[in-house]
PDB file of C-alpha atoms in Angstrom:
ATOM      1  CA  MET A   1      -4.199  10.932 -22.069  1.00  0.00           C
ATOM      2  CA  PRO A   2      -1.674   8.086 -21.303  1.00  0.00           C
ATOM      3  CA  LEU A   3       0.036   8.680 -17.959  1.00  0.00           C
ATOM      4  CA  THR A   4       3.613   8.137 -19.606  1.00  0.00           C
ATOM      5  CA  PRO A   5       5.227   8.260 -22.748  1.00  0.00           C
ATOM      6  CA  GLU A   6       5.126   4.613 -22.811  1.00  0.00           C
ATOM      7  CA  GLU A   7       1.671   3.174 -22.562  1.00  0.00           C
ATOM      8  CA  PRO A   8       1.939   0.965 -19.197  1.00  0.00           C
ATOM      9  CA  GLU A   9       0.175  -2.506 -19.211  1.00  0.00           C
ATOM     10  CA  ILE A  10      -2.551  -2.916 -17.036  1.00  0.00           C
ATOM     11  CA  TYR A  11      -3.936  -6.019 -15.441  1.00  0.00           C
ATOM     12  CA  GLU A  12      -6.889  -6.713 -13.674  1.00  0.00           C
ATOM     13  CA  SER A  13      -7.687  -9.081 -10.680  1.00  0.00           C
ATOM     14  CA  VAL A  14     -10.009  -9.652  -8.055  1.00  0.00           C
ATOM     15  CA  PRO A  15      -8.927  -9.516  -4.363  1.00  0.00           C
ATOM     16  CA  GLY A  16      -7.215 -12.603  -2.952  1.00  0.00           C
ATOM     17  CA  THR A  17     -10.051 -14.652  -0.892  1.00  0.00           C
ATOM     18  CA  ARG A  18      -7.901 -15.002   2.127  1.00  0.00           C
ATOM     19  CA  ALA A  19      -8.497 -14.619   5.573  1.00  0.00           C
ATOM     20  CA  SER A  20      -6.878 -15.472   8.891  1.00  0.00           C
ATOM     21  CA  ALA A  21      -7.749 -18.158  11.066  1.00  0.00           C
ATOM     22  CA  GLY A  22      -8.618 -15.949  13.793  1.00  0.00           C
ATOM     23  CA  ALA A  23      -9.766 -12.417  14.816  1.00  0.00           C
ATOM     24  CA  SER A  24      -6.083 -11.549  15.721  1.00  0.00           C
ATOM     25  CA  ARG A  25      -3.567 -12.112  13.042  1.00  0.00           C
ATOM     26  CA  THR A  26       0.139 -13.161  13.635  1.00  0.00           C
ATOM     27  CA  PRO A  27       2.761 -13.700  11.189  1.00  0.00           C
ATOM     28  CA  GLN A  28       2.695 -17.500  12.163  1.00  0.00           C
ATOM     29  CA  ALA A  29      -0.996 -18.104  11.865  1.00  0.00           C
ATOM     30  CA  SER A  30      -2.251 -19.998   8.976  1.00  0.00           C
ATOM     31  CA  ARG A  31      -4.678 -18.502   6.474  1.00  0.00           C
ATOM     32  CA  THR A  32      -7.796 -20.402   5.048  1.00  0.00           C
ATOM     33  CA  ALA A  33     -10.036 -19.461   2.121  1.00  0.00           C
ATOM     34  CA  ALA A  34     -12.854 -16.810   2.600  1.00  0.00           C
ATOM     35  CA  PRO A  35     -15.237 -15.142   0.407  1.00  0.00           C
ATOM     36  CA  VAL A  36     -14.169 -11.775  -1.565  1.00  0.00           C
ATOM     37  CA  PRO A  37     -14.422  -8.956   0.785  1.00  0.00           C
ATOM     38  CA  GLY A  38     -17.555  -7.264   1.313  1.00  0.00           C
ATOM     39  CA  PRO A  39     -18.812  -4.308   3.418  1.00  0.00           C
ATOM     40  CA  ARG A  40     -16.882  -4.249   6.700  1.00  0.00           C
ATOM     41  CA  PRO A  41     -19.250  -4.432   9.721  1.00  0.00           C
ATOM     42  CA  ALA A  42     -16.963  -2.516  11.685  1.00  0.00           C
ATOM     43  CA  PRO A  43     -13.692  -0.313  11.158  1.00  0.00           C
ATOM     44  CA  ARG A  44     -10.607  -2.248  11.912  1.00  0.00           C
ATOM     45  CA  PRO A  45      -8.870  -0.882  15.180  1.00  0.00           C
ATOM     46  CA  ALA A  46      -5.369   0.790  14.683  1.00  0.00           C
ATOM     47  CA  PRO A  47      -2.421  -1.850  15.470  1.00  0.00           C
ATOM     48  CA  PRO A  48      -0.924  -1.355  19.039  1.00  0.00           C
ATOM     49  CA  ARG A  49       2.307   0.720  19.173  1.00  0.00           C
ATOM     50  CA  SER A  50       5.209  -1.087  20.533  1.00  0.00           C
ATOM     51  CA  ASP A  51       8.121   0.626  21.986  1.00  0.00           C
ATOM     52  CA  SER A  52      10.408  -2.040  20.463  1.00  0.00           C
ATOM     53  CA  LYS A  53      12.156  -1.344  17.042  1.00  0.00           C
ATOM     54  CA  GLY A  54      10.396  -4.227  15.530  1.00  0.00           C
ATOM     55  CA  PRO A  55       8.280  -3.040  12.362  1.00  0.00           C
ATOM     56  CA  ASN A  56       4.559  -2.172  12.748  1.00  0.00           C
ATOM     57  CA  THR A  57       3.262  -3.755   9.390  1.00  0.00           C
ATOM     58  CA  PRO A  58      -0.450  -2.508   8.571  1.00  0.00           C
ATOM     59  CA  GLY A  59      -3.130  -4.993   9.964  1.00  0.00           C
ATOM     60  CA  ARG A  60      -0.562  -7.199  11.532  1.00  0.00           C
ATOM     61  CA  PRO A  61       0.671  -6.939  15.104  1.00  0.00           C
ATOM     62  CA  ASN A  62       4.180  -5.785  16.013  1.00  0.00           C
ATOM     63  CA  ALA A  63       6.870  -8.380  15.050  1.00  0.00           C
ATOM     64  CA  PRO A  64       9.982  -8.117  13.274  1.00  0.00           C
ATOM     65  CA  ARG A  65      10.065  -9.222   9.377  1.00  0.00           C
ATOM     66  CA  GLN A  66      13.011 -10.895   8.105  1.00  0.00           C
ATOM     67  CA  GLY A  67      14.133  -9.562   4.601  1.00  0.00           C
ATOM     68  CA  ASN A  68      16.726  -7.514   2.923  1.00  0.00           C
ATOM     69  CA  SER A  69      16.481  -3.687   2.569  1.00  0.00           C
ATOM     70  CA  PRO A  70      15.174  -2.668  -0.539  1.00  0.00           C
ATOM     71  CA  ALA A  71      17.623  -1.775  -3.134  1.00  0.00           C
ATOM     72  CA  GLN A  72      17.609   1.963  -4.105  1.00  0.00           C
ATOM     73  CA  PRO A  73      17.198   2.756  -7.853  1.00  0.00           C
ATOM     74  CA  LYS A  74      19.806   4.767  -9.608  1.00  0.00           C
ATOM     75  CA  PRO A  75      18.929   8.359  -9.858  1.00  0.00           C
ATOM     76  CA  GLY A  76      19.195   8.686 -13.483  1.00  0.00           C
ATOM     77  CA  ALA A  77      17.133   5.422 -14.019  1.00  0.00           C
ATOM     78  CA  GLN A  78      13.822   6.533 -11.750  1.00  0.00           C
ATOM     79  CA  ALA A  79      12.028   7.930 -14.500  1.00  0.00           C
ATOM     80  CA  LYS A  80      12.559   5.271 -16.727  1.00  0.00           C
ATOM     81  CA  ALA A  81      11.715   2.548 -14.061  1.00  0.00           C
ATOM     82  CA  ALA A  82       8.347   4.441 -13.154  1.00  0.00           C
ATOM     83  CA  ALA A  83       7.416   4.378 -16.871  1.00  0.00           C
ATOM     84  CA  LYS A  84       7.976   0.536 -16.924  1.00  0.00           C
ATOM     85  CA  ALA A  85       5.933  -0.091 -13.715  1.00  0.00           C
ATOM     86  CA  GLN A  86       3.062  -2.655 -14.226  1.00  0.00           C
ATOM     87  CA  ILE A  87      -0.406  -1.404 -13.231  1.00  0.00           C
ATOM     88  CA  GLN A  88      -2.692  -3.980 -11.946  1.00  0.00           C
ATOM     89  CA  LEU A  89      -6.500  -3.342 -10.881  1.00  0.00           C
ATOM     90  CA  VAL A  90      -8.061  -5.084  -7.902  1.00  0.00           C
ATOM     91  CA  ALA A  91     -11.787  -4.579  -7.640  1.00  0.00           C
ATOM     92  CA  ALA A  92     -12.840  -2.987  -4.243  1.00  0.00           C
ATOM     93  CA  THR A  93     -15.658  -0.348  -3.148  1.00  0.00           C
ATOM     94  CA  ASP A  94     -14.740   2.797  -1.419  1.00  0.00           C
ATOM     95  CA  ALA A  95     -15.435   1.067   1.874  1.00  0.00           C
ATOM     96  CA  THR A  96     -13.436  -1.917   1.181  1.00  0.00           C
ATOM     97  CA  ALA A  97     -10.621  -0.359  -0.543  1.00  0.00           C
ATOM     98  CA  VAL A  98      -8.378  -0.242   2.497  1.00  0.00           C
ATOM     99  CA  GLU A  99      -9.170  -3.680   3.553  1.00  0.00           C
ATOM    100  CA  VAL A 100      -8.582  -5.271   0.066  1.00  0.00           C
ATOM    101  CA  ALA A 101      -5.390  -3.162   0.125  1.00  0.00           C
ATOM    102  CA  ASP A 102      -4.333  -4.933   3.428  1.00  0.00           C
ATOM    103  CA  GLU A 103      -4.887  -8.340   2.075  1.00  0.00           C
ATOM    104  CA  THR A 104      -2.789  -7.631  -1.058  1.00  0.00           C
ATOM    105  CA  VAL A 105       0.004  -6.631   1.119  1.00  0.00           C
ATOM    106  CA  ASP A 106      -0.259  -9.601   3.288  1.00  0.00           C
ATOM    107  CA  LYS A 107       0.054 -11.656   0.090  1.00  0.00           C
ATOM    108  CA  LEU A 108       3.044  -9.835  -1.132  1.00  0.00           C
ATOM    109  CA  LEU A 109       4.570 -10.281   2.147  1.00  0.00           C
ATOM    110  CA  ASP A 110       3.798 -13.970   2.237  1.00  0.00           C
ATOM    111  CA  GLU A 111       5.273 -14.233  -1.533  1.00  0.00           C
ATOM    112  CA  GLY A 112       8.543 -12.913  -0.197  1.00  0.00           C
ATOM    113  CA  ARG A 113       8.431  -9.375  -0.485  1.00  0.00           C
ATOM    114  CA  SER A 114      10.525  -7.080   2.260  1.00  0.00           C
ATOM    115  CA  PRO A 115       8.060  -4.980   4.146  1.00  0.00           C
ATOM    116  CA  GLY A 116      10.305  -1.961   3.082  1.00  0.00           C
ATOM    117  CA  ASP A 117       9.712  -2.579  -0.677  1.00  0.00           C
ATOM    118  CA  ILE A 118       5.917  -1.656  -0.075  1.00  0.00           C
ATOM    119  CA  LEU A 119       4.119   1.930  -0.020  1.00  0.00           C
ATOM    120  CA  LEU A 120       0.302   2.159   0.633  1.00  0.00           C
ATOM    121  CA  LEU A 121      -1.596   5.348  -0.444  1.00  0.00           C
ATOM    122  CA  THR A 122      -5.063   6.403   0.313  1.00  0.00           C
ATOM    123  CA  THR A 123      -7.343   8.759  -1.356  1.00  0.00           C
ATOM    124  CA  GLY A 124      -9.864   9.050   1.206  1.00  0.00           C
ATOM    125  CA  ALA A 125      -9.389   8.701   5.043  1.00  0.00           C
ATOM    126  CA  GLN A 126      -6.047   7.844   6.517  1.00  0.00           C
ATOM    127  CA  HIS A 127      -5.115   4.301   6.714  1.00  0.00           C
ATOM    128  CA  PRO A 128      -5.588   3.378  10.288  1.00  0.00           C
ATOM    129  CA  TRP A 129      -1.960   2.684  10.717  1.00  0.00           C
ATOM    130  CA  ALA A 130      -1.122   5.919   9.649  1.00  0.00           C
ATOM    131  CA  GLU A 131      -3.568   7.637  11.779  1.00  0.00           C
ATOM    132  CA  HIS A 132      -2.428   5.747  14.708  1.00  0.00           C
ATOM    133  CA  GLU A 133       1.447   6.737  13.990  1.00  0.00           C
ATOM    134  CA  LEU A 134       0.537  10.159  13.452  1.00  0.00           C
ATOM    135  CA  SER A 135      -0.813  10.434  16.888  1.00  0.00           C
ATOM    136  CA  PHE A 136       2.859  10.128  18.082  1.00  0.00           C
ATOM    137  CA  GLY A 137       3.950  13.140  15.881  1.00  0.00           C
ATOM    138  CA  GLU A 138       5.099  13.795  12.555  1.00  0.00           C
ATOM    139  CA  ASP A 139       8.739  13.533  13.289  1.00  0.00           C
ATOM    140  CA  ALA A 140       8.181   9.737  14.404  1.00  0.00           C
ATOM    141  CA  TYR A 141       6.055   9.154  11.794  1.00  0.00           C
ATOM    142  CA  TRP A 142       8.066  10.348   8.807  1.00  0.00           C
ATOM    143  CA  ARG A 143      11.187   8.822  10.328  1.00  0.00           C
ATOM    144  CA  GLN A 144       9.567   5.503   9.441  1.00  0.00           C
ATOM    145  CA  LEU A 145       9.647   6.177   6.009  1.00  0.00           C
ATOM    146  CA  THR A 146      13.268   7.100   5.981  1.00  0.00           C
ATOM    147  CA  GLU A 147      14.244   4.028   7.953  1.00  0.00           C
ATOM    148  CA  ALA A 148      12.596   1.711   5.256  1.00  0.00           C
ATOM    149  CA  GLU A 149      12.006  -1.068   7.487  1.00  0.00           C
ATOM    150  CA  ASP A 150       8.240  -1.433   7.085  1.00  0.00           C
ATOM    151  CA  VAL A 151       5.424  -1.067   5.130  1.00  0.00           C
ATOM    152  CA  PHE A 152       4.553   2.852   5.041  1.00  0.00           C
ATOM    153  CA  CYS A 153       1.098   4.016   4.836  1.00  0.00           C
ATOM    154  CA  ALA A 154       0.359   7.722   3.914  1.00  0.00           C
ATOM    155  CA  HIS A 155      -2.209   9.601   2.363  1.00  0.00           C
ATOM    156  CA  ALA A 156      -2.255  10.334  -1.551  1.00  0.00           C
ATOM    157  CA  SER A 157      -1.849  14.273  -0.819  1.00  0.00           C
ATOM    158  CA  ALA A 158       1.338  13.824   0.884  1.00  0.00           C
ATOM    159  CA  VAL A 159       2.564  11.536  -2.051  1.00  0.00           C
ATOM    160  CA  ALA A 160       5.286  14.205  -2.674  1.00  0.00           C
ATOM    161  CA  ARG A 161       7.005  13.702   0.945  1.00  0.00           C
ATOM    162  CA  THR A 162       7.215  10.021  -0.037  1.00  0.00           C
ATOM    163  CA  ALA A 163      10.020   8.032  -1.567  1.00  0.00           C
ATOM    164  CA  GLN A 164      10.063   5.441  -4.441  1.00  0.00           C
ATOM    165  CA  ARG A 165       9.536   1.916  -3.727  1.00  0.00           C
ATOM    166  CA  PRO A 166       9.178  -1.073  -5.640  1.00  0.00           C
ATOM    167  CA  VAL A 167       5.624  -1.791  -5.035  1.00  0.00           C
ATOM    168  CA  VAL A 168       3.096   1.123  -4.536  1.00  0.00           C
ATOM    169  CA  LEU A 169      -0.687   0.322  -3.476  1.00  0.00           C
ATOM    170  CA  LEU A 170      -3.067   2.932  -4.034  1.00  0.00           C
ATOM    171  CA  ALA A 171      -6.510   2.363  -2.033  1.00  0.00           C
ATOM    172  CA  VAL A 172      -9.319   4.510  -3.745  1.00  0.00           C
ATOM    173  CA  ASN A 173     -11.251   4.713  -0.485  1.00  0.00           C
ATOM    174  CA  GLY A 174     -12.918   8.162  -1.126  1.00  0.00           C
ATOM    175  CA  GLY A 175     -12.051  11.650  -2.621  1.00  0.00           C
ATOM    176  CA  THR A 176     -13.406  13.072  -5.509  1.00  0.00           C
ATOM    177  CA  ASP A 177     -12.695  12.064  -9.033  1.00  0.00           C
ATOM    178  CA  PRO A 178     -10.307  14.905  -9.728  1.00  0.00           C
ATOM    179  CA  GLU A 179      -8.318  13.996  -6.608  1.00  0.00           C
ATOM    180  CA  ALA A 180      -8.074  10.276  -7.406  1.00  0.00           C
ATOM    181  CA  ALA A 181      -7.175  11.123 -11.075  1.00  0.00           C
ATOM    182  CA  ALA A 182      -4.234  13.210  -9.653  1.00  0.00           C
ATOM    183  CA  ALA A 183      -3.246  10.251  -7.154  1.00  0.00           C
ATOM    184  CA  LEU A 184      -2.904   7.553 -10.026  1.00  0.00           C
ATOM    185  CA  PRO A 185      -0.032   9.198 -11.740  1.00  0.00           C
ATOM    186  CA  ALA A 186       1.670  10.640  -8.495  1.00  0.00           C
ATOM    187  CA  ALA A 187       1.533   7.039  -7.273  1.00  0.00           C
ATOM    188  CA  LEU A 188       2.840   5.593 -10.576  1.00  0.00           C
ATOM    189  CA  GLU A 189       5.770   7.904 -10.337  1.00  0.00           C
ATOM    190  CA  LYS A 190       6.560   6.229  -6.871  1.00  0.00           C
ATOM    191  CA  ALA A 191       6.519   2.632  -8.242  1.00  0.00           C
ATOM    192  CA  THR A 192       9.643   1.138  -9.546  1.00  0.00           C
ATOM    193  CA  GLU A 193       8.135  -2.307 -10.535  1.00  0.00           C
ATOM    194  CA  GLN A 194       4.411  -2.349  -9.893  1.00  0.00           C
ATOM    195  CA  LEU A 195       1.262  -0.036  -9.027  1.00  0.00           C
ATOM    196  CA  ILE A 196      -1.745  -1.888  -7.479  1.00  0.00           C
ATOM    197  CA  VAL A 197      -4.717   0.092  -7.453  1.00  0.00           C
ATOM    198  CA  CYS A 198      -7.747  -0.926  -5.516  1.00  0.00           C
ATOM    199  CA  GLY A 199     -10.911   0.503  -6.283  1.00  0.00           C
ATOM    200  CA  ASP A 200     -14.261   0.391  -8.467  1.00  0.00           C
ATOM    201  CA  PRO A 201     -12.901  -1.069 -11.922  1.00  0.00           C
ATOM    202  CA  ALA A 202     -15.532   1.040 -13.826  1.00  0.00           C
ATOM    203  CA  ARG A 203     -14.497   4.225 -12.249  1.00  0.00           C
ATOM    204  CA  LEU A 204     -10.604   3.567 -12.483  1.00  0.00           C
ATOM    205  CA  ARG A 205     -10.864   2.828 -16.051  1.00  0.00           C
ATOM    206  CA  VAL A 206     -12.185   6.264 -16.987  1.00  0.00           C
ATOM    207  CA  LEU A 207      -9.686   8.009 -14.715  1.00  0.00           C
ATOM    208  CA  LEU A 208      -6.830   6.081 -16.108  1.00  0.00           C
TER     209      LEU A 208
END
C-alpha cells in the first residue's frame, strides 16, 4: 500500500565515502575519502556535554553552527508538504545504520543545511547522542527539540513527540519488521522536504 495518497518518488544511493582526517572530528577538520562504512569495531562514545549554549551535533564536538533557524511550515500546508517529501534510501546494515546516518548528517551540514533542519530517528537502540542527553533528564532533552538549534535525535517510538523538520533521517538499526514498517510513514509525516532512510535496501523495499 502507498504511504500517502501521492506516491513519493524514491531515490537510492550508497553512503558517502567520507571520513575525518583524525579520530576526533571538529567542524574545521578536512575530510578525506574512505571506504564505504562496514561493521564498526567498537561503539562510538557519546559526545561530551558542554555547559555552553552551543549546539551538540551528533558525532561532532560541541561547537556553534552558523545558520538561520529553519522556517516553520504553515499549518494548512503540513500534510501537503509531507506528501511531497522525497524518499532516499542509503544502504546500511543494522550494525552500521547509525554510523551511515551520522555521515549523511555531516554531508548535509557541509552542504549548508542548518542543524535545526534535521531530525534523526532510530528504530533499534537509541542514538548515542540521545542516550547521553537523556541522562541529564527528559525535560532538558526535549527542550533542545523546542529550541530547534541543533540536530535532534530520538527513538522512532517517540516520533509523535517530535516536530516537523525539512529533513528527517530514519536509521533502521534494529527493531522488528512491524516496528520498522510503522516508523517509515511516521517519519515521512515529519519530513517537509526529504526523508532519508538508512538500512538494508532489500528489507526496506518490502516495507515501503
